[in-house]
mmCIF file with all atom_site columns, C-alpha atoms in Angstrom:
data_model
loop_
_atom_site.group_PDB
_atom_site.id
_atom_site.type_symbol
_atom_site.label_atom_id
_atom_site.label_alt_id
_atom_site.label_comp_id
_atom_site.label_asym_id
_atom_site.label_entity_id
_atom_site.label_seq_id
_atom_site.pdbx_PDB_ins_code
_atom_site.Cartn_x
_atom_site.Cartn_y
_atom_site.Cartn_z
_atom_site.occupancy
_atom_site.B_iso_or_equiv
_atom_site.pdbx_formal_charge
_atom_site.auth_seq_id
_atom_site.auth_comp_id
_atom_site.auth_asym_id
_atom_site.auth_atom_id
_atom_site.pdbx_PDB_model_num
ATOM 1   C CA . MET A 1 1   ? -0.206 -0.197 0.111   1.00 92.00 ? 1   MET A CA 1
ATOM 2   C CA . ILE A 1 2   ? 1.539  3.339  -1.024  1.00 97.00 ? 2   ILE A CA 1
ATOM 3   C CA . GLU A 1 3   ? 1.781  5.592  2.033   1.00 98.00 ? 3   GLU A CA 1
ATOM 4   C CA . ILE A 1 4   ? 1.999  9.180  2.189   1.00 98.00 ? 4   ILE A CA 1
ATOM 5   C CA . TYR A 1 5   ? 4.164  11.531 4.961   1.00 97.00 ? 5   TYR A CA 1
ATOM 6   C CA . HIS A 1 6   ? 1.890  14.202 5.313   1.00 96.00 ? 6   HIS A CA 1
ATOM 7   C CA . ASN A 1 7   ? 1.564  17.749 7.512   1.00 95.00 ? 7   ASN A CA 1
ATOM 8   C CA . PRO A 1 8   ? -2.024 18.826 6.110   1.00 94.00 ? 8   PRO A CA 1
ATOM 9   C CA . ARG A 1 9   ? -0.442 22.603 7.044   1.00 93.00 ? 9   ARG A CA 1
ATOM 10  C CA . CYS A 1 10  ? 1.799  22.525 4.350   1.00 94.00 ? 10  CYS A CA 1
ATOM 11  C CA . SER A 1 11  ? 0.943  23.719 1.231   1.00 95.00 ? 11  SER A CA 1
ATOM 12  C CA . LYS A 1 12  ? 3.071  20.759 -0.877  1.00 95.00 ? 12  LYS A CA 1
ATOM 13  C CA . SER A 1 13  ? 2.125  18.535 1.431   1.00 96.00 ? 13  SER A CA 1
ATOM 14  C CA . ARG A 1 14  ? -1.218 18.947 0.905   1.00 97.00 ? 14  ARG A CA 1
ATOM 15  C CA . ALA A 1 15  ? -1.087 19.027 -3.279  1.00 97.00 ? 15  ALA A CA 1
ATOM 16  C CA . GLY A 1 16  ? 0.500  15.260 -3.154  1.00 97.00 ? 16  GLY A CA 1
ATOM 17  C CA . LEU A 1 17  ? -2.517 14.105 -1.435  1.00 96.00 ? 17  LEU A CA 1
ATOM 18  C CA . LYS A 1 18  ? -4.192 15.811 -4.153  1.00 97.00 ? 18  LYS A CA 1
ATOM 19  C CA . TYR A 1 19  ? -2.186 14.564 -6.190  1.00 97.00 ? 19  TYR A CA 1
ATOM 20  C CA . LEU A 1 20  ? -2.536 10.929 -4.888  1.00 97.00 ? 20  LEU A CA 1
ATOM 21  C CA . GLU A 1 21  ? -6.274 11.378 -4.852  1.00 96.00 ? 21  GLU A CA 1
ATOM 22  C CA . ASP A 1 22  ? -7.041 12.714 -8.204  1.00 97.00 ? 22  ASP A CA 1
ATOM 23  C CA . LYS A 1 23  ? -4.701 9.653  -9.653  1.00 95.00 ? 23  LYS A CA 1
ATOM 24  C CA . SER A 1 24  ? -7.172 7.398  -7.563  1.00 95.00 ? 24  SER A CA 1
ATOM 25  C CA . VAL A 1 25  ? -4.878 5.262  -5.996  1.00 94.00 ? 25  VAL A CA 1
ATOM 26  C CA . GLU A 1 26  ? -5.309 3.678  -2.329  1.00 96.00 ? 26  GLU A CA 1
ATOM 27  C CA . PHE A 1 27  ? -3.252 5.346  0.103   1.00 97.00 ? 27  PHE A CA 1
ATOM 28  C CA . LYS A 1 28  ? -2.379 5.335  3.779   1.00 97.00 ? 28  LYS A CA 1
ATOM 29  C CA . VAL A 1 29  ? -2.106 8.614  5.188   1.00 97.00 ? 29  VAL A CA 1
ATOM 30  C CA . VAL A 1 30  ? 0.850  8.871  7.743   1.00 97.00 ? 30  VAL A CA 1
ATOM 31  C CA . LYS A 1 31  ? 0.673  12.227 10.082  1.00 95.00 ? 31  LYS A CA 1
ATOM 32  C CA . TYR A 1 32  ? 4.150  11.814 11.068  1.00 95.00 ? 32  TYR A CA 1
ATOM 33  C CA . LEU A 1 33  ? 3.314  15.239 12.965  1.00 94.00 ? 33  LEU A CA 1
ATOM 34  C CA . ASP A 1 34  ? 0.654  13.684 15.553  1.00 93.00 ? 34  ASP A CA 1
ATOM 35  C CA . GLU A 1 35  ? 1.979  10.445 15.828  1.00 89.00 ? 35  GLU A CA 1
ATOM 36  C CA . ASN A 1 36  ? 5.363  8.707  17.380  1.00 88.00 ? 36  ASN A CA 1
ATOM 37  C CA . ILE A 1 37  ? 7.223  8.696  14.449  1.00 95.00 ? 37  ILE A CA 1
ATOM 38  C CA . SER A 1 38  ? 10.544 5.862  15.072  1.00 97.00 ? 38  SER A CA 1
ATOM 39  C CA . PHE A 1 39  ? 14.477 5.597  14.971  1.00 98.00 ? 39  PHE A CA 1
ATOM 40  C CA . GLU A 1 40  ? 13.951 2.649  12.530  1.00 98.00 ? 40  GLU A CA 1
ATOM 41  C CA . GLU A 1 41  ? 11.212 4.694  10.893  1.00 97.00 ? 41  GLU A CA 1
ATOM 42  C CA . VAL A 1 42  ? 12.707 7.862  9.665   1.00 98.00 ? 42  VAL A CA 1
ATOM 43  C CA . ARG A 1 43  ? 16.341 4.997  8.705   1.00 98.00 ? 43  ARG A CA 1
ATOM 44  C CA . ASN A 1 44  ? 13.848 2.929  6.798   1.00 98.00 ? 44  ASN A CA 1
ATOM 45  C CA . LEU A 1 45  ? 12.075 6.062  5.334   1.00 98.00 ? 45  LEU A CA 1
ATOM 46  C CA . ILE A 1 46  ? 15.633 6.991  4.215   1.00 98.00 ? 46  ILE A CA 1
ATOM 47  C CA . ASP A 1 47  ? 17.393 4.286  3.198   1.00 98.00 ? 47  ASP A CA 1
ATOM 48  C CA . LYS A 1 48  ? 13.781 3.961  0.281   1.00 98.00 ? 48  LYS A CA 1
ATOM 49  C CA . LEU A 1 49  ? 14.852 7.246  -0.613  1.00 98.00 ? 49  LEU A CA 1
ATOM 50  C CA . GLN A 1 50  ? 18.076 6.723  -1.136  1.00 97.00 ? 50  GLN A CA 1
ATOM 51  C CA . LEU A 1 51  ? 19.819 9.645  0.863   1.00 97.00 ? 51  LEU A CA 1
ATOM 52  C CA . ARG A 1 52  ? 21.718 10.128 3.520   1.00 98.00 ? 52  ARG A CA 1
ATOM 53  C CA . PRO A 1 53  ? 20.240 11.333 6.714   1.00 98.00 ? 53  PRO A CA 1
ATOM 54  C CA . ILE A 1 54  ? 20.673 15.189 6.524   1.00 98.00 ? 54  ILE A CA 1
ATOM 55  C CA . GLU A 1 55  ? 18.958 15.055 3.328   1.00 98.00 ? 55  GLU A CA 1
ATOM 56  C CA . LEU A 1 56  ? 16.039 14.610 4.690   1.00 98.00 ? 56  LEU A CA 1
ATOM 57  C CA . VAL A 1 57  ? 16.155 17.722 7.329   1.00 98.00 ? 57  VAL A CA 1
ATOM 58  C CA . ARG A 1 58  ? 14.724 20.652 6.845   1.00 97.00 ? 58  ARG A CA 1
ATOM 59  C CA . THR A 1 59  ? 18.033 22.634 7.692   1.00 97.00 ? 59  THR A CA 1
ATOM 60  C CA . LYS A 1 60  ? 15.776 26.471 7.989   1.00 97.00 ? 60  LYS A CA 1
ATOM 61  C CA . GLU A 1 61  ? 13.597 25.155 10.545  1.00 97.00 ? 61  GLU A CA 1
ATOM 62  C CA . LYS A 1 62  ? 14.226 27.156 14.278  1.00 97.00 ? 62  LYS A CA 1
ATOM 63  C CA . GLU A 1 63  ? 14.816 23.825 16.150  1.00 97.00 ? 63  GLU A CA 1
ATOM 64  C CA . TRP A 1 64  ? 17.725 22.528 13.480  1.00 98.00 ? 64  TRP A CA 1
ATOM 65  C CA . ILE A 1 65  ? 19.066 26.361 13.435  1.00 97.00 ? 65  ILE A CA 1
ATOM 66  C CA . GLU A 1 66  ? 18.898 26.443 17.478  1.00 97.00 ? 66  GLU A CA 1
ATOM 67  C CA . ASN A 1 67  ? 19.827 22.521 18.105  1.00 96.00 ? 67  ASN A CA 1
ATOM 68  C CA . TYR A 1 68  ? 21.882 21.198 15.755  1.00 97.00 ? 68  TYR A CA 1
ATOM 69  C CA . ARG A 1 69  ? 23.257 23.840 13.217  1.00 95.00 ? 69  ARG A CA 1
ATOM 70  C CA . GLY A 1 70  ? 27.029 23.681 12.811  1.00 94.00 ? 70  GLY A CA 1
ATOM 71  C CA . LYS A 1 71  ? 27.504 20.844 15.249  1.00 96.00 ? 71  LYS A CA 1
ATOM 72  C CA . ASN A 1 72  ? 29.309 17.437 13.715  1.00 96.00 ? 72  ASN A CA 1
ATOM 73  C CA . LEU A 1 73  ? 26.695 14.715 13.683  1.00 98.00 ? 73  LEU A CA 1
ATOM 74  C CA . SER A 1 74  ? 26.655 11.275 13.062  1.00 98.00 ? 74  SER A CA 1
ATOM 75  C CA . ASP A 1 75  ? 24.374 9.900  10.875  1.00 98.00 ? 75  ASP A CA 1
ATOM 76  C CA . ASP A 1 76  ? 22.540 8.516  13.553  1.00 98.00 ? 76  ASP A CA 1
ATOM 77  C CA . GLU A 1 77  ? 22.490 11.428 15.666  1.00 98.00 ? 77  GLU A CA 1
ATOM 78  C CA . ILE A 1 78  ? 20.674 13.428 12.886  1.00 98.00 ? 78  ILE A CA 1
ATOM 79  C CA . ILE A 1 79  ? 18.043 11.013 13.398  1.00 98.00 ? 79  ILE A CA 1
ATOM 80  C CA . SER A 1 80  ? 17.232 11.357 16.704  1.00 98.00 ? 80  SER A CA 1
ATOM 81  C CA . ALA A 1 81  ? 16.945 14.649 15.967  1.00 98.00 ? 81  ALA A CA 1
ATOM 82  C CA . MET A 1 82  ? 14.533 14.228 13.435  1.00 98.00 ? 82  MET A CA 1
ATOM 83  C CA . VAL A 1 83  ? 12.298 11.256 15.866  1.00 98.00 ? 83  VAL A CA 1
ATOM 84  C CA . SER A 1 84  ? 12.837 14.553 18.785  1.00 97.00 ? 84  SER A CA 1
ATOM 85  C CA . PHE A 1 85  ? 11.394 17.231 16.026  1.00 97.00 ? 85  PHE A CA 1
ATOM 86  C CA . PRO A 1 86  ? 9.628  15.502 13.519  1.00 97.00 ? 86  PRO A CA 1
ATOM 87  C CA . LYS A 1 87  ? 8.849  18.843 11.865  1.00 96.00 ? 87  LYS A CA 1
ATOM 88  C CA . LEU A 1 88  ? 12.471 18.469 10.501  1.00 97.00 ? 88  LEU A CA 1
ATOM 89  C CA . ILE A 1 89  ? 11.983 16.171 8.378   1.00 97.00 ? 89  ILE A CA 1
ATOM 90  C CA . GLU A 1 90  ? 11.329 16.880 4.342   1.00 96.00 ? 90  GLU A CA 1
ATOM 91  C CA . ARG A 1 91  ? 7.509  16.920 2.757   1.00 96.00 ? 91  ARG A CA 1
ATOM 92  C CA . PRO A 1 92  ? 5.985  15.109 2.240   1.00 97.00 ? 92  PRO A CA 1
ATOM 93  C CA . ILE A 1 93  ? 7.160  11.682 1.488   1.00 98.00 ? 93  ILE A CA 1
ATOM 94  C CA . VAL A 1 94  ? 5.335  8.905  -0.765  1.00 98.00 ? 94  VAL A CA 1
ATOM 95  C CA . VAL A 1 95  ? 6.342  5.281  -0.368  1.00 98.00 ? 95  VAL A CA 1
ATOM 96  C CA . ASN A 1 96  ? 5.002  2.452  -2.294  1.00 98.00 ? 96  ASN A CA 1
ATOM 97  C CA . GLY A 1 97  ? 6.835  -0.962 -1.493  1.00 97.00 ? 97  GLY A CA 1
ATOM 98  C CA . ASN A 1 98  ? 10.499 0.451  -0.906  1.00 97.00 ? 98  ASN A CA 1
ATOM 99  C CA . LYS A 1 99  ? 10.970 3.155  -3.542  1.00 97.00 ? 99  LYS A CA 1
ATOM 100 C CA . ALA A 1 100 ? 9.914  6.650  -2.059  1.00 98.00 ? 100 ALA A CA 1
ATOM 101 C CA . VAL A 1 101 ? 10.165 10.051 -2.712  1.00 98.00 ? 101 VAL A CA 1
ATOM 102 C CA . ILE A 1 102 ? 10.199 13.222 -1.039  1.00 98.00 ? 102 ILE A CA 1
ATOM 103 C CA . ALA A 1 103 ? 7.146  14.723 -3.409  1.00 97.00 ? 103 ALA A CA 1
ATOM 104 C CA . ARG A 1 104 ? 8.287  18.253 -4.830  1.00 94.00 ? 104 ARG A CA 1
ATOM 105 C CA . PRO A 1 105 ? 7.781  18.173 -7.222  1.00 95.00 ? 105 PRO A CA 1
ATOM 106 C CA . THR A 1 106 ? 4.643  16.900 -6.528  1.00 96.00 ? 106 THR A CA 1
ATOM 107 C CA . GLU A 1 107 ? 4.357  15.151 -10.308 1.00 96.00 ? 107 GLU A CA 1
ATOM 108 C CA . ILE A 1 108 ? 7.419  12.352 -8.840  1.00 97.00 ? 108 ILE A CA 1
ATOM 109 C CA . ILE A 1 109 ? 5.560  10.447 -7.615  1.00 98.00 ? 109 ILE A CA 1
ATOM 110 C CA . GLU A 1 110 ? 4.513  9.266  -10.607 1.00 97.00 ? 110 GLU A CA 1
ATOM 111 C CA . THR A 1 111 ? 8.299  7.847  -10.484 1.00 97.00 ? 111 THR A CA 1
ATOM 112 C CA . ILE A 1 112 ? 7.207  5.550  -7.929  1.00 97.00 ? 112 ILE A CA 1
ATOM 113 C CA . LEU A 1 113 ? 3.395  3.963  -8.805  1.00 94.00 ? 113 LEU A CA 1
#
């Protein structure tokens, strides 16, 4: 089943959700800001996205700037930061099996459908 890691307050995330609705595909919404996202869940997303952990971080967020910017962090420390502050995770993320994309631009979702 396709999953979308969604933040309803984000226009890009809402656009990703609408894209999936318009394609009439069955999907599950994961409101990762409301649900506790685990270290393993973030690591699995990173593996599916084929990114380095820092590439999934929204580095302009206040939480990153105040707590982590300029520090030499390990990959595990970066993942732990995203678990502590899920707002740091880029969005939306769309997952289909072992493949995932950060849906920016929205049309990139098509590559994993």
